[in-house]
Backbone as CSV, one residue per row, in Angstrom:
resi,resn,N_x,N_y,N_z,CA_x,CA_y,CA_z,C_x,C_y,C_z
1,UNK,-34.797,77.598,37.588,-35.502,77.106,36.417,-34.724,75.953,35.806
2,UNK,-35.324,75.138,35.243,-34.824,74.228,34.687,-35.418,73.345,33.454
3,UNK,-34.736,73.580,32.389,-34.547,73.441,30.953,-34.021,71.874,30.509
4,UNK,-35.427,71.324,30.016,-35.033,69.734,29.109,-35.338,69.660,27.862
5,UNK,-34.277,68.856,27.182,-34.199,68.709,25.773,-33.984,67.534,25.178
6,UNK,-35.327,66.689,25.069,-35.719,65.146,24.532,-34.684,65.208,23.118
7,UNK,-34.371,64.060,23.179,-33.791,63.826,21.485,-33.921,62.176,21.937
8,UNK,-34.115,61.641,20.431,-34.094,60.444,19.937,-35.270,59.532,19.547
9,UNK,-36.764,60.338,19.334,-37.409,60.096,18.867,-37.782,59.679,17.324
10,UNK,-38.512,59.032,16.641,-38.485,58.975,14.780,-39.329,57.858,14.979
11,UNK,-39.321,57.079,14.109,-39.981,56.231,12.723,-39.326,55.015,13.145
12,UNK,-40.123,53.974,13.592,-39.468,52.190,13.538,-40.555,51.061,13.123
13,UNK,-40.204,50.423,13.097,-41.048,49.215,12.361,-41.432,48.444,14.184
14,UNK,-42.417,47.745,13.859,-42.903,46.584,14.729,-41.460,45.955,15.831
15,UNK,-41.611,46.056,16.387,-40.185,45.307,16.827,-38.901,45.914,16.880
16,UNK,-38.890,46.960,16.395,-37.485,47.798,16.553,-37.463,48.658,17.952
17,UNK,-36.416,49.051,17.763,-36.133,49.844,19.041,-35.285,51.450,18.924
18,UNK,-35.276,52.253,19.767,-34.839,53.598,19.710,-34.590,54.066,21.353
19,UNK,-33.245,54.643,21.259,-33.038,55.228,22.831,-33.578,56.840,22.667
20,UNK,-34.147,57.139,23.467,-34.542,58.649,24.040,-33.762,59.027,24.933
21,UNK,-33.162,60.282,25.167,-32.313,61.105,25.286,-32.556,62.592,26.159
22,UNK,-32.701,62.659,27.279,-32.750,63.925,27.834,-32.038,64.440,28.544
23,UNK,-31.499,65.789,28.251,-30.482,66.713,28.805,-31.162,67.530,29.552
24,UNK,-30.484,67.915,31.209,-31.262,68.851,31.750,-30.410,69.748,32.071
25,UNK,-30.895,70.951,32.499,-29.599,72.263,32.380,-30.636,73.171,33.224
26,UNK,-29.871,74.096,33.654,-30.604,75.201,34.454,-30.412,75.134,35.906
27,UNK,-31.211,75.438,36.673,-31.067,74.865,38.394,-31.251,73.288,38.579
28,UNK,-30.390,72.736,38.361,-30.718,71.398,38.773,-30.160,70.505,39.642
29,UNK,-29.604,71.283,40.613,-28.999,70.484,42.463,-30.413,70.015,43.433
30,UNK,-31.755,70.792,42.880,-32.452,70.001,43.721,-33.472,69.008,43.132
31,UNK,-33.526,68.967,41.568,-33.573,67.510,41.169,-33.599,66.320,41.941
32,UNK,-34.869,65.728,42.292,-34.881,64.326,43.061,-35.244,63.165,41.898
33,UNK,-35.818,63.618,41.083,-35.949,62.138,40.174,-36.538,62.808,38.511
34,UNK,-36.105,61.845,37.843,-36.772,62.340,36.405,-37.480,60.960,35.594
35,UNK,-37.654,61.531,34.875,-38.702,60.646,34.346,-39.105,60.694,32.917
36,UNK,-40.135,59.651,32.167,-40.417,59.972,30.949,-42.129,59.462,30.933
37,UNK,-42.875,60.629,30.250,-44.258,60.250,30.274,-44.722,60.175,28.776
38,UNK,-45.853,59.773,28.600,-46.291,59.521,26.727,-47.300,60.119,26.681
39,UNK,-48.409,60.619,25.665,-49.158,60.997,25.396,-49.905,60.893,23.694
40,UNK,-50.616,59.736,23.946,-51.017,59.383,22.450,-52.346,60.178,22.105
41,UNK,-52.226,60.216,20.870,-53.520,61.146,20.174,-55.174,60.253,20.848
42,UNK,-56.119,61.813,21.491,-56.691,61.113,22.335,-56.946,60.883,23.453
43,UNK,-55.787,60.469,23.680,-55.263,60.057,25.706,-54.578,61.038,26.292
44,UNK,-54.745,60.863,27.642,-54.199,61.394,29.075,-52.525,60.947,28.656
45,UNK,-51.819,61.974,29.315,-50.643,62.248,29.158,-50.334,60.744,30.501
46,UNK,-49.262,59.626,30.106,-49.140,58.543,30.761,-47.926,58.584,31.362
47,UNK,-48.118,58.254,33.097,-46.200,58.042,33.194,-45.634,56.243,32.984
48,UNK,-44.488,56.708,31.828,-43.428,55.385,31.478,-42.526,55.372,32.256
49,UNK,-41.985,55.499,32.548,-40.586,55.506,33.604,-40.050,56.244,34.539
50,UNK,-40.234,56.284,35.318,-39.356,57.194,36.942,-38.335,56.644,37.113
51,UNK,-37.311,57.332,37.576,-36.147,56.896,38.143,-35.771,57.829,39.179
52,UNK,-34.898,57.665,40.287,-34.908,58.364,41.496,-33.317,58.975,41.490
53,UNK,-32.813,59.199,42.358,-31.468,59.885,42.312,-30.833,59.122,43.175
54,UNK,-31.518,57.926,43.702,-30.861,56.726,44.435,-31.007,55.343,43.515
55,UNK,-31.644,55.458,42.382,-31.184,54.482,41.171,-32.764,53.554,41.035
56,UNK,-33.926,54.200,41.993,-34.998,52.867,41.831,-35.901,53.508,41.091
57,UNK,-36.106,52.357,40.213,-37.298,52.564,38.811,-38.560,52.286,39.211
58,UNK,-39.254,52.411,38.515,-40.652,52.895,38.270,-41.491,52.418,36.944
59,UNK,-41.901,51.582,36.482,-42.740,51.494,34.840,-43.875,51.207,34.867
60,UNK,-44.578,52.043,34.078,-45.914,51.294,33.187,-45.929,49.755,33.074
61,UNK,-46.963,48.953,33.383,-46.845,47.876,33.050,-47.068,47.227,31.773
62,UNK,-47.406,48.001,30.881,-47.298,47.364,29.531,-45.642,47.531,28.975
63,UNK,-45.173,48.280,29.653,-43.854,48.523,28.902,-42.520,47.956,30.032
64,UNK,-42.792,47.046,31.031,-42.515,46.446,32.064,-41.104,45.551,30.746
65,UNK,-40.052,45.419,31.285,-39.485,43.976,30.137,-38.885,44.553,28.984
66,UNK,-39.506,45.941,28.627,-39.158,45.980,26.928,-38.425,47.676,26.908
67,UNK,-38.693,48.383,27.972,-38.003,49.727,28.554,-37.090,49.342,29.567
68,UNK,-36.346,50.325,29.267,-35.046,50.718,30.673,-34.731,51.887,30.458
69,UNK,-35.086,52.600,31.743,-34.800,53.849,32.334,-33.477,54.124,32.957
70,UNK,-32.242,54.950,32.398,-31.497,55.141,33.233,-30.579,56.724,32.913
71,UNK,-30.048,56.890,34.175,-29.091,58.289,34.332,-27.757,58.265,34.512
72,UNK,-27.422,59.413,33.668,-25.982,59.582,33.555,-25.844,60.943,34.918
73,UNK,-25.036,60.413,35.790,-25.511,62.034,36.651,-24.542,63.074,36.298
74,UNK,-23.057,62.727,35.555,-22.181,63.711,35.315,-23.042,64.445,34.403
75,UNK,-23.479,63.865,33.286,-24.413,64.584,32.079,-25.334,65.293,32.726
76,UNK,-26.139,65.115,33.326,-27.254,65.472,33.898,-28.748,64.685,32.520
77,UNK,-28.693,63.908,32.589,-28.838,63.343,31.482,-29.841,61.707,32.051
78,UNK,-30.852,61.777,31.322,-32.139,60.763,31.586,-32.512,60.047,30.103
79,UNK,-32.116,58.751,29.904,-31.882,57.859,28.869,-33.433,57.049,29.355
80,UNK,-33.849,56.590,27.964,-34.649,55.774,28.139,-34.576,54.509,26.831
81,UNK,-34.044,52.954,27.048,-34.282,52.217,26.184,-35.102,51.945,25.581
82,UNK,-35.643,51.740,24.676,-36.792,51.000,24.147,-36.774,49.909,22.995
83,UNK,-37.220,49.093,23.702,-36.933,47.533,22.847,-38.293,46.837,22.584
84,UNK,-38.543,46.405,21.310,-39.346,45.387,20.858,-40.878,46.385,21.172
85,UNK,-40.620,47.325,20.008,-41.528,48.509,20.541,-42.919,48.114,19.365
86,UNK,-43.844,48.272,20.191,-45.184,47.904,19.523,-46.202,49.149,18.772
87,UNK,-47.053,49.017,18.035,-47.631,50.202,17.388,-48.045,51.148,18.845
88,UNK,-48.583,50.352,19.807,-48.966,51.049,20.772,-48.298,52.340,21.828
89,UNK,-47.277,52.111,21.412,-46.491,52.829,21.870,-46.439,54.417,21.088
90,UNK,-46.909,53.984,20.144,-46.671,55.184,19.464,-47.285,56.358,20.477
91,UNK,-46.789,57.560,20.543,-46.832,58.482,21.122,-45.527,59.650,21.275
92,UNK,-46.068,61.044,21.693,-45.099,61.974,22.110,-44.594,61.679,23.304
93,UNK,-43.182,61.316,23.836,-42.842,61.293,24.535,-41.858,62.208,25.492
94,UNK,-42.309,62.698,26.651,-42.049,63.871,27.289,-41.060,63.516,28.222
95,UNK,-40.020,64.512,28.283,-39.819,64.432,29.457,-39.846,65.226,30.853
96,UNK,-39.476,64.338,32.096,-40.253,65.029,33.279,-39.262,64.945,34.484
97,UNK,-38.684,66.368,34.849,-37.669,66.282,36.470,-38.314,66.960,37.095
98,UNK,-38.458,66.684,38.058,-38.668,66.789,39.682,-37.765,67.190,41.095
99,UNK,-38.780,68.480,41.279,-37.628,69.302,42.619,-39.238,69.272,43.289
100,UNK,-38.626,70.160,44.246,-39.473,70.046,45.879,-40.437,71.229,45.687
101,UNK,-40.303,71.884,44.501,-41.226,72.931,43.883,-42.172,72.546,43.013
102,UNK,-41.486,72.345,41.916,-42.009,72.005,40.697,-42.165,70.608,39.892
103,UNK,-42.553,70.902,39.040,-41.867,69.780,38.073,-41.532,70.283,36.514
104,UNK,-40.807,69.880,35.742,-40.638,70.699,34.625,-40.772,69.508,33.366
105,UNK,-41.027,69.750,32.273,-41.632,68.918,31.183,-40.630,69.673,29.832
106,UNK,-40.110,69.151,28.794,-39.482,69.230,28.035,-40.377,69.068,26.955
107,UNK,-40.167,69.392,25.801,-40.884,69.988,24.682,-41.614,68.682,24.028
108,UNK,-41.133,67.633,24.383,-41.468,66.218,23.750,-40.929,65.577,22.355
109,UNK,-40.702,64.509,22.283,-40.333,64.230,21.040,-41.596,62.915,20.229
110,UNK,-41.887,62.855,19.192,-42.663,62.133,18.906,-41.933,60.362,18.496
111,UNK,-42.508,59.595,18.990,-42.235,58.209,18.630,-43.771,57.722,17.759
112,UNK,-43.461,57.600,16.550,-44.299,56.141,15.871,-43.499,54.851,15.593
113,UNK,-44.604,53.665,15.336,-43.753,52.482,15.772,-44.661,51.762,14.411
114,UNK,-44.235,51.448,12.887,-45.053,51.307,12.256,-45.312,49.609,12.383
115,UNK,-46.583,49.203,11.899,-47.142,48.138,11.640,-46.200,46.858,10.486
């Protein structure tokens, strides 16, 4: 089993930015890639960023330029930048690791991005 815990979600203005933060814990040697998906009031749950356990990314193309996805592997730990963040973005943002079983989703943290 394996246990994630988003942090670094809140409140930014037009243009600001905030790193997201996920810790993973539990069985996690067969972990092949993690990831971060969104889900705005409304919409289908969206994938933002993949990253692999050999270092190659993955993005949404609206958020192409203004995100960076990356891993700490001692941490066990899946960072996501976010720069020059638009109202659109606003959403819960989840996170998502991947084994040869499953996939597992973390509780989400909410991002708004005010006007």
């Amino acid at each position: 089993q394996v246990q994630l815990v988003e942090s670094g979600g809140g409140l930014v203005q037009n243009g600001g930015s905030l790193r997201l933060s996920c810790a993973a814990s539990g069985s996690i040697f067969g972990i092949y890639a993690m990831g971060w998906y969104r889900q705005a009031p409304g919409k289908q749950r969206e994938l933002v960023a993949t990253i692999t356990n050999s270092g190659i990314t993955n993005y949404l193309d609206s958020v192409k330029g203004r995100f960076t996805i990356s891993r700490d592997k001692a941490k066990n730990t899946v960072y996501l930048q976010m720069n020059s963040l638009k109202p659109e973005d606003t959403a819960v943002y989840y996170c998502n690791a991947r084994n040869f079983n499953a996939a597992y989703w973390g509780q989400g943290t909410q991002v708004t991005v005010s006007s």
